[in-house]
Short mmCIF file of C-alpha atoms in Angstrom, two decimals:
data_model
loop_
_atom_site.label_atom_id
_atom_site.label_comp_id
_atom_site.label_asym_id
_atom_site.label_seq_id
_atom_site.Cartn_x
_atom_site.Cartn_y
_atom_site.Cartn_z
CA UNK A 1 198.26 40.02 194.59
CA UNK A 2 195.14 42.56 194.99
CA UNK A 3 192.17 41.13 192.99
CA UNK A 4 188.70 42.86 192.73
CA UNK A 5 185.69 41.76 191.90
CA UNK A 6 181.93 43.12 191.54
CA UNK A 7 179.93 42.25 194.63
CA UNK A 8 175.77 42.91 194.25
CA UNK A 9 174.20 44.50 197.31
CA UNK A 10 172.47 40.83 198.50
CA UNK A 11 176.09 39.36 198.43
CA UNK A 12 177.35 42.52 200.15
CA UNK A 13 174.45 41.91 202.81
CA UNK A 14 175.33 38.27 203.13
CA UNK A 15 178.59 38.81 203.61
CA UNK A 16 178.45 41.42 206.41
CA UNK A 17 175.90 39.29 208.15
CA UNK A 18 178.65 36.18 208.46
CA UNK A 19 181.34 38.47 209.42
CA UNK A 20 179.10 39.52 211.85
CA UNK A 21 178.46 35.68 212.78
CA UNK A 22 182.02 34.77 212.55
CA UNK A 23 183.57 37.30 214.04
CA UNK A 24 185.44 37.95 211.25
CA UNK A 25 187.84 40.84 210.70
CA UNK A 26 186.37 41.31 207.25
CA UNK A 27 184.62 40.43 204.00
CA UNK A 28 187.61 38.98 202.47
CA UNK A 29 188.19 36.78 205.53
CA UNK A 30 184.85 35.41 205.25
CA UNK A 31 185.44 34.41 201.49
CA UNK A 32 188.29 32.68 202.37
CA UNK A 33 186.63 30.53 204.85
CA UNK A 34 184.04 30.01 202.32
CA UNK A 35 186.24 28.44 199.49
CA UNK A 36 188.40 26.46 202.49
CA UNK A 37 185.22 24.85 203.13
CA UNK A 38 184.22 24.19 199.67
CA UNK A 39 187.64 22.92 199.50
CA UNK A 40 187.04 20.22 202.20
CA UNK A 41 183.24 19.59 200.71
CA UNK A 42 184.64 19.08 197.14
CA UNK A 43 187.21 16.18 198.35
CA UNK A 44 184.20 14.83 200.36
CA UNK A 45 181.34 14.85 197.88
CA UNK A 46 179.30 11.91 196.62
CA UNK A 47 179.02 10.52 193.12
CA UNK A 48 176.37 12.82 192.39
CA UNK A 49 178.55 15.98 193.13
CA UNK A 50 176.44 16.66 196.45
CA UNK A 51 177.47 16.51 199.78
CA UNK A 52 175.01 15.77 203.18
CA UNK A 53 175.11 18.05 206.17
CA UNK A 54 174.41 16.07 209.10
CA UNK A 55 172.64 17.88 212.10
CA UNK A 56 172.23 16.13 215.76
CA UNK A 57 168.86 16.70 217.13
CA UNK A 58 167.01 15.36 220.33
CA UNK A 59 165.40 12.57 218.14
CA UNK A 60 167.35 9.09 217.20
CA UNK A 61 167.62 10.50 214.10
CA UNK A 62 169.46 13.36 212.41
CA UNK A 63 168.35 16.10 210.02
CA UNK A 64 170.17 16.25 206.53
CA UNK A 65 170.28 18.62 204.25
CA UNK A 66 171.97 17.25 200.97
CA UNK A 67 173.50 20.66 198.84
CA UNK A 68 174.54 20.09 195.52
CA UNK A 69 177.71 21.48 194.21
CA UNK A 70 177.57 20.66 191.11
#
């Protein structure tokens, strides 16, 4: 099933720019990696609807970066 949907030029840019990143074979592969992954953050998110990206550094300890989903 074909669906379309209205895409402004900064999501357009965005887009490109991870299927450039990814390697992707196009926009609509990069969307679907996007809501597989908000799949997986969705079944992993904390009470508060947020979810913490953990980041190894050099130091003991990580960087986070908390995102809110909801």
């Amino acid at each position: 099933m074909a669906t379309s949907y209205n895409i402004d030029a900064k999501l357009d840019e965005t887009l490109e720019q991870l299927k450039l990143h990814l390697g992707a074979s196009s926009k609509a592969e990069v969307l679907r990696k996007a809501v597989a992954l908000l799949n997986v953050a969705t079944r992993h998110e904390n009470a508060d609807g947020s979810v913490t990206i953990l980041q190894q550094n050099s130091s003991d300890k990580p960087n986070e970066t908390k995102v809110i989903l909801r």
